[in-house]
Coordinates of C-alpha atoms and ligand atoms in Angstrom, one line a residue:
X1 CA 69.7 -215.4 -79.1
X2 CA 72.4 -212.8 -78.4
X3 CA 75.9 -214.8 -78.3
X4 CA 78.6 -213.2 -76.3
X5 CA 82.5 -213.1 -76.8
X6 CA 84.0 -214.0 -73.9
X7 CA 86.9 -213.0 -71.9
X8 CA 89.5 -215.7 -73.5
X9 CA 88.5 -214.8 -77.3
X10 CA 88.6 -211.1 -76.5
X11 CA 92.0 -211.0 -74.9
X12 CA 93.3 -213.2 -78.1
X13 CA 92.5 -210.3 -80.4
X14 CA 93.7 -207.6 -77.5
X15 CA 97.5 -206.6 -78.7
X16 CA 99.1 -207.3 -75.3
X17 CA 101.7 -209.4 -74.6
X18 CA 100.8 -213.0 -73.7
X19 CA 102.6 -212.4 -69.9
X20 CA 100.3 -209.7 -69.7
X21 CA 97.0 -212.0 -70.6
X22 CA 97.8 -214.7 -68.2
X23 CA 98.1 -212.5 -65.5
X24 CA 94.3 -210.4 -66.2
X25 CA 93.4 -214.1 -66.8
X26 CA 94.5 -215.2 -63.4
X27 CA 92.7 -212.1 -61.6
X28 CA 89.8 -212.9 -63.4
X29 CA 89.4 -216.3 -62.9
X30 CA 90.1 -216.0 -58.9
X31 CA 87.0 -213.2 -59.1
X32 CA 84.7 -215.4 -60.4
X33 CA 86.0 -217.6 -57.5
X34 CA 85.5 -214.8 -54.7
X35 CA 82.1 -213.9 -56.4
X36 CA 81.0 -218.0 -55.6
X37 CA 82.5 -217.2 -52.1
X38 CA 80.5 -213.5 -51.5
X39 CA 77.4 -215.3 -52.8
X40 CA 77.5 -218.2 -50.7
X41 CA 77.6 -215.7 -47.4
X42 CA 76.7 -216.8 -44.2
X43 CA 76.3 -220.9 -45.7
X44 CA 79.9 -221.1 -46.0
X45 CA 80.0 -219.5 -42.5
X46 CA 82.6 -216.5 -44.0
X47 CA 80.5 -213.5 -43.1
X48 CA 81.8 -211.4 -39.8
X49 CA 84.8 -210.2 -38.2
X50 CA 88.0 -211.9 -38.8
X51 CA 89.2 -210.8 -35.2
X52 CA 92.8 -208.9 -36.7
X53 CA 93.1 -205.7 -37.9
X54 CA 95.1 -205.0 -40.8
X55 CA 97.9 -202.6 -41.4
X56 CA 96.0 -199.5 -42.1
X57 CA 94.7 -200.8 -38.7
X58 CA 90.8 -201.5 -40.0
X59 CA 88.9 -204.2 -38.4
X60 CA 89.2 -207.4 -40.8
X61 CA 86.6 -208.9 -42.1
X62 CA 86.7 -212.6 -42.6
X63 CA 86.1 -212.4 -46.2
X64 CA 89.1 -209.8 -46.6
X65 CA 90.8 -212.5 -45.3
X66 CA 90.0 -215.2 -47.7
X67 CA 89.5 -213.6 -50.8
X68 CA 93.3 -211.4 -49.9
X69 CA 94.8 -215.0 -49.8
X70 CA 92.3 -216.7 -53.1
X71 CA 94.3 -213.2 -54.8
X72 CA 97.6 -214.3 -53.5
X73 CA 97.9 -217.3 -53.9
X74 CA 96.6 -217.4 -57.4
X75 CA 99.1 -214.8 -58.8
X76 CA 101.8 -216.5 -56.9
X77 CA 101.0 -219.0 -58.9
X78 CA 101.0 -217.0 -62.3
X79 CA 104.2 -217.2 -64.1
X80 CA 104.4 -213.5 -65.3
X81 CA 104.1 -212.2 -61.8
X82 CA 107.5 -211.0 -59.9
X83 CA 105.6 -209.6 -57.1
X84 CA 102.2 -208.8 -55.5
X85 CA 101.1 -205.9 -52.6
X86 CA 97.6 -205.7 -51.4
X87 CA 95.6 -203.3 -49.1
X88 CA 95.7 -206.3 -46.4
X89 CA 99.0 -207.0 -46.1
X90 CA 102.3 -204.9 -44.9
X91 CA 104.4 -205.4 -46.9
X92 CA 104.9 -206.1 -50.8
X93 CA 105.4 -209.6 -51.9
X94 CA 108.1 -210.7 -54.0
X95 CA 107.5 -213.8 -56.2
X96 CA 111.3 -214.7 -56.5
X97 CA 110.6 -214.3 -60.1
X98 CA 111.9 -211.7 -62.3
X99 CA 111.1 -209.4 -64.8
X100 CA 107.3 -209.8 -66.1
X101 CA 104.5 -207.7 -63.9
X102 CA 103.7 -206.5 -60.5
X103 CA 100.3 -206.5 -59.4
X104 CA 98.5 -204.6 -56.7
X105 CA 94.6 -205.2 -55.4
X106 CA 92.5 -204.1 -52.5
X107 CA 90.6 -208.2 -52.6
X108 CA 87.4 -207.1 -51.2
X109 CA 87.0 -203.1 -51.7
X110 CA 83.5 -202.1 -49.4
X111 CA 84.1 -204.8 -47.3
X112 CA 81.8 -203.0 -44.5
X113 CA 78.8 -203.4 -46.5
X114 CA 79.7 -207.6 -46.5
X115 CA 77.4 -208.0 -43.4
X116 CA 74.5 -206.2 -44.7
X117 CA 74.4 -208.0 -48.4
X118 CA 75.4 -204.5 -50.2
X119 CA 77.7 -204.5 -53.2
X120 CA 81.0 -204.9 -52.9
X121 CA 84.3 -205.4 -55.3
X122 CA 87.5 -206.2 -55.9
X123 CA 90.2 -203.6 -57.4
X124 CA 93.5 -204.5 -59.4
X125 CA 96.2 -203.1 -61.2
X126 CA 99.2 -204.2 -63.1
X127 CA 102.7 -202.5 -63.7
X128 CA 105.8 -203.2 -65.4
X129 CA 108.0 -205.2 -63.2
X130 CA 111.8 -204.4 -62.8
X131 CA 114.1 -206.9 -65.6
X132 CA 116.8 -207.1 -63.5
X133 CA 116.3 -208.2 -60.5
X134 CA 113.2 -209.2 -57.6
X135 CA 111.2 -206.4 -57.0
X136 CA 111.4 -204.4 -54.0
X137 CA 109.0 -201.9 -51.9
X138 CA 110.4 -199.1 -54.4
X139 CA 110.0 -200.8 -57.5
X140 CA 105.9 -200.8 -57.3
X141 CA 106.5 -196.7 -56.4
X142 CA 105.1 -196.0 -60.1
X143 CA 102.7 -193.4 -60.9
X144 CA 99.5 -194.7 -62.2
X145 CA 100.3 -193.6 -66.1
X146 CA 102.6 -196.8 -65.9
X147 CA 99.9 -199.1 -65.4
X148 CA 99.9 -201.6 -68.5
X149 CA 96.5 -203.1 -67.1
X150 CA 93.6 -202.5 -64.3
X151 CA 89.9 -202.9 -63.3
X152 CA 87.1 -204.0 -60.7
X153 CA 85.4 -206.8 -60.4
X154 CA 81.6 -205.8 -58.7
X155 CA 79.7 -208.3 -56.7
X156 CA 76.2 -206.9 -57.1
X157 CA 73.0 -208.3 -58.4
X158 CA 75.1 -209.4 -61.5
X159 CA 79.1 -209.9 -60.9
X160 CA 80.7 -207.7 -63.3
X161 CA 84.2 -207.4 -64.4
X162 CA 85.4 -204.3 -65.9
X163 CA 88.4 -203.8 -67.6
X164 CA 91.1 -201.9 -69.6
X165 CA 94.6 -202.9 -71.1
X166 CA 96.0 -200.7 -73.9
X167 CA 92.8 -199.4 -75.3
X168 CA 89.5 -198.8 -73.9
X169 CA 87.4 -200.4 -71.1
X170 CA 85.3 -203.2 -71.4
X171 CA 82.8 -205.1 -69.0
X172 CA 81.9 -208.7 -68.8
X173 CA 79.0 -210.5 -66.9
X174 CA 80.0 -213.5 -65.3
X175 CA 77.5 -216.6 -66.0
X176 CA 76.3 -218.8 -64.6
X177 CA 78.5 -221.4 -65.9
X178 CA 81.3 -219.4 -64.8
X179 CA 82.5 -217.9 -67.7
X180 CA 83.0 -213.6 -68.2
X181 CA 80.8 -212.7 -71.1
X182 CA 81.7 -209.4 -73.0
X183 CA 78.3 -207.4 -72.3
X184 CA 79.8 -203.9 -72.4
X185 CA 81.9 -203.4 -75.1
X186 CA 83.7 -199.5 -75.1
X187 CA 82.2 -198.1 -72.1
X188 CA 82.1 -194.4 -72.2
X189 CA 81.4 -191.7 -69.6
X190 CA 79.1 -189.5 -70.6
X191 CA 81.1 -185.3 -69.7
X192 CA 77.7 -184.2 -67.8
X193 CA 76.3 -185.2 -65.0
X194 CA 73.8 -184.2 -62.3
X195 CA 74.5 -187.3 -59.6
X196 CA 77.3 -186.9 -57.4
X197 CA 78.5 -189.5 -54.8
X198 CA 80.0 -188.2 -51.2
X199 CA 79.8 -189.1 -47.7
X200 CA 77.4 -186.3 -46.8
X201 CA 78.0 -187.2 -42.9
X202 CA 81.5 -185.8 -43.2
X203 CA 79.9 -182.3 -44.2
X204 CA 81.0 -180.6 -41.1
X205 CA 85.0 -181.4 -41.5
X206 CA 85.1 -180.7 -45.5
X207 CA 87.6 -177.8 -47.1
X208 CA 85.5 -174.7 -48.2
X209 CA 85.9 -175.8 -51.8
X210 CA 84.3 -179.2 -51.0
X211 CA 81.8 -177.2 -49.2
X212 CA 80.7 -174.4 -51.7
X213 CA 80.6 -177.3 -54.6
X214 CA 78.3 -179.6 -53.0
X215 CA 75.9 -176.1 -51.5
X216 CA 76.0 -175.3 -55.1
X217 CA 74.8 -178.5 -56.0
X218 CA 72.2 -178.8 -53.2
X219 CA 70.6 -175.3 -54.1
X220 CA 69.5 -177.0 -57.6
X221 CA 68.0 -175.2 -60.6
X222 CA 67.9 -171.7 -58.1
X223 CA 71.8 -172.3 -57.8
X224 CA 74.8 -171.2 -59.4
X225 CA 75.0 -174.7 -61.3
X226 CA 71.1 -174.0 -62.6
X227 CA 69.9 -177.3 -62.2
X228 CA 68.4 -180.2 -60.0
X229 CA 71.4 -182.7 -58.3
X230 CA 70.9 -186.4 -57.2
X231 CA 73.2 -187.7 -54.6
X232 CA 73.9 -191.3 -54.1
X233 CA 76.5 -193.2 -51.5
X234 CA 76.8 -196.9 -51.4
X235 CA 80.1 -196.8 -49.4
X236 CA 81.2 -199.2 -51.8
X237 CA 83.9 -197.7 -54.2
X238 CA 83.7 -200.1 -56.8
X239 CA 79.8 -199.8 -56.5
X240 CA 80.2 -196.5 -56.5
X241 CA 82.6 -196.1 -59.6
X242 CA 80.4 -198.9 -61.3
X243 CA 77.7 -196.0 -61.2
X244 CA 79.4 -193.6 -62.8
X245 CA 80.5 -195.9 -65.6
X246 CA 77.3 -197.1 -66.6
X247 CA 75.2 -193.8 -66.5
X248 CA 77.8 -190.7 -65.8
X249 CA 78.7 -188.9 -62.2
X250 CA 81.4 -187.9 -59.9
X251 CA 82.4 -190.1 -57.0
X252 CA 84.5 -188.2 -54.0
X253 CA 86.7 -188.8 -51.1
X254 CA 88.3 -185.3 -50.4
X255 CA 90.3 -184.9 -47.1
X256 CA 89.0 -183.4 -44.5
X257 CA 89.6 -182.7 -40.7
X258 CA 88.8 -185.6 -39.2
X259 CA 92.5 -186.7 -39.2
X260 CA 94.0 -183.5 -40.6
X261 CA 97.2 -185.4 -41.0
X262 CA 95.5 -187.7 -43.4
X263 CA 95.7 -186.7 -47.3
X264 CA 92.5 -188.8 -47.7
X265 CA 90.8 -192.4 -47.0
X266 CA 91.3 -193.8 -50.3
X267 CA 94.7 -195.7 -51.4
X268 CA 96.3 -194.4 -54.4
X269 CA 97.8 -198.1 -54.8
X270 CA 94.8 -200.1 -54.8
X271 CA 91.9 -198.1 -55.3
X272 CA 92.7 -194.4 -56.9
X273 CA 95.1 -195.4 -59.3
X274 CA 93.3 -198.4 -60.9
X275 CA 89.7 -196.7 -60.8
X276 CA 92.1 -193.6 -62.4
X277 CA 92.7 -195.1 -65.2
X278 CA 90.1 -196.9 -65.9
X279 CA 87.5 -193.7 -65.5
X280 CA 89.9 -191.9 -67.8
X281 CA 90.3 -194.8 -70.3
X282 CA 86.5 -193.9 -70.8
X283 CA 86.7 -190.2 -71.4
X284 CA 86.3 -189.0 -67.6
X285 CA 88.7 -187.6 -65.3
X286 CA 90.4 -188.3 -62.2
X287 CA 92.3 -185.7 -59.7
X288 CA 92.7 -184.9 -55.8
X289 CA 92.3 -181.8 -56.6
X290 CA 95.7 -180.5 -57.4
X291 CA 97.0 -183.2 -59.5
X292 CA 96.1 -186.2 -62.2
X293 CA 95.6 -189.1 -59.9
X294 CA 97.7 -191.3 -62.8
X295 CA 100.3 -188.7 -62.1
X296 CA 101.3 -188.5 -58.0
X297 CA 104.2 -189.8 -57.7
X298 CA 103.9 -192.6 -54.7
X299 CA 106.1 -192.2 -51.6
X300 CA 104.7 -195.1 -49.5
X301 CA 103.0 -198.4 -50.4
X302 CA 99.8 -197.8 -48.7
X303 CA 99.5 -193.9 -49.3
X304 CA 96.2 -192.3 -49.2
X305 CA 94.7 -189.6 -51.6
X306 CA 92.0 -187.0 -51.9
X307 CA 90.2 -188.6 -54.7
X308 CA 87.7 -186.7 -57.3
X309 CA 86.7 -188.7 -60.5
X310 CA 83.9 -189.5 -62.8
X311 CA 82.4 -187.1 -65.7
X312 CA 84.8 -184.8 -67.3
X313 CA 83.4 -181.5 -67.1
X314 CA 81.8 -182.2 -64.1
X315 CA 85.3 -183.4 -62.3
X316 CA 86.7 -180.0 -63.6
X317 CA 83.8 -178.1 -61.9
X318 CA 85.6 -179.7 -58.7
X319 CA 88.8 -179.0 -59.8
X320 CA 88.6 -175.5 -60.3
X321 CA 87.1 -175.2 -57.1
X322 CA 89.9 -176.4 -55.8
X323 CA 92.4 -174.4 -57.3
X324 CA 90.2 -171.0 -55.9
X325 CA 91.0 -172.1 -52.4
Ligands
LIG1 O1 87.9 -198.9 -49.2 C1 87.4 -197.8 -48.5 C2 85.9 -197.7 -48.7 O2 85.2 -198.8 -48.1 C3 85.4 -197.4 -50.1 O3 85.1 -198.6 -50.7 C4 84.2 -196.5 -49.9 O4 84.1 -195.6 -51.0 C5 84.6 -195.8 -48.6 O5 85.6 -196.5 -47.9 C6 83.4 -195.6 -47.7 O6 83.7 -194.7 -46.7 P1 82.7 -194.2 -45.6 O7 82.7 -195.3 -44.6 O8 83.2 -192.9 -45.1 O9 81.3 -194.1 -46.2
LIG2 MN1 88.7 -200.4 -50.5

């Protein structure tokens, strides 16, 4: 029988500070508790709308609800943590505590696919925290190249938690004794790809780049790229990423002229900067088109950014799009 290293025994060996450790350890543990909540579904009665809307004004789900305070509460709790910010609440939570980390997490990423029993995730990541004094708004302002840790758990068929620290990413199954097997060591993205992930329905409202990229795509082996294209779209980031990282692809979220004022849906805090660096940590690439997601400088806590990420050559295929206009 296969034996397993699990997460406690990897992180041992990891060279990260012990702070550091308790606080992945804390994230983890409370996912294996959401994953027991998102299972149980309508038994526990925590499926449907919460009746609120949070401050990116969204429609709340009950379980963004719960699993945002199971997240909170738990790295209140966690020595190391000076201060937490999630996608559900307004403002950025100070611990009291100094120095250590900050994290930030988006508790139940696809949350609109709860109702219909479709994957969904959680997304975290972890900065530095300020050493002398209790972090403000301005101190979590840190492009994504600061992050020290960051990952997804995935509540799918199996719950998955995928993670990187200093060196590459690794995925662990959780069992069904509760414990996070290692069952993806070094996960790497393979630089080619012929799957790509965007909401079609949006076709109408993209940029000409987004447009003449995805026709390109869509005209297959008699197109410019010379071969055939699969699309998929769960509507699920971390699904979606969790694609990509297992067999290759590029996920996007451009802007578009829906809300022309709008850089993008995705949040560079919660979701682009932590699925950044873990997507890069495993060879692929990450951009809004213009930039390295990893490094935009933030502005505002809950700032939103074109996103383009996934296999390397593939996301450069975008890019360069991009750059023509
Ligand atoms: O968190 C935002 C999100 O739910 C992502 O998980 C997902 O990729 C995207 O929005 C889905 O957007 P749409 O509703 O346009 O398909
Ligand atoms: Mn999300």
């Amino acid at each position: 029988m296969t034996t397993f290293v699990d997460l406690a025994a990897w992180l041992a060996a990891e060279p990260a500070d012990a702070a550091l450790k308790d606080v992945v350890q804390s994230v983890a543990a409370t996912c294996a508790q959401i994953s027991g909540v998102v299972a149980s579904g309508a038994l526990s009665g925590s499926l449907g709308a919460a009746g609120s809307t949070n401050v990116q004004d969204e429609e709340q789900k009950k379980l963004d609800v719960i699993t945002n305070d199971l997240l909170s509460d738990a790295l209140k709790a966690c020595g190391p943590v000076a201060g937490l910010a999630s996608e559900e609440l307004e403002e950025v939570e100070p611990t009291g505590r100094v120095g250590g980390y900050l994290v930030t997490f988006d508790p139940l990423d696809g949350s609109s696919n709860i109702d219909v029993n479709v994957s969904v995730g959680t997304i975290f990541s972890v900065l530095p925290a300020p050493t002398d004094h209790v972090p403000a708004e301005a101190d979590f302002l840190q492009p994504g190249r600061n992050q020290v840790a960051a990952g997804y758990a995935v509540y799918g068929p199996q719950t998955m938690l995928v993670l990187t620290l200093s060196g590459g990413v690794n995925a662990f199954t959780l069992s069904a004794d509760g414990q996070w097997l290692l069952t993806h060591p070094d996960l790497s993205i393979k630089p080619d790809t012929a799957e790509f992930a965007i909401n079609m329905s949006n076709q109408r409202h993209w940029a000409d780049p987004v447009r003449r990229y995805i026709d390109g795509c869509l005209q297959g082996k008699e197109g410019p790229r010379a071969k055939n294209f699969n699309m998929r779209w769960i509507a699920s980031m971390v699904a979606d990423v969790h694609r990509i990282m297992m067999r290759g692809g590029i996920f996007m979220y451009p802007w578009d002229a829906r809300e022309p004022g709008k850089p993008g849906k995705l949040r560079l805090m919660y979701e682009a900067n932590p699925m950044g660096l873990v997507v890069e940590r495993a060879g692929g690439r990450a951009t809004d088109g213009a930039e390295r997601i990893l490094d935009i400088q933030p502005t505002k806590l809950h700032q939103r950014v074109p996103v383009v990420l996934g296999s390397a050559n593939e996301v450069e295929v975008v890019r360069s799009e991009m750059q023509r206009g």
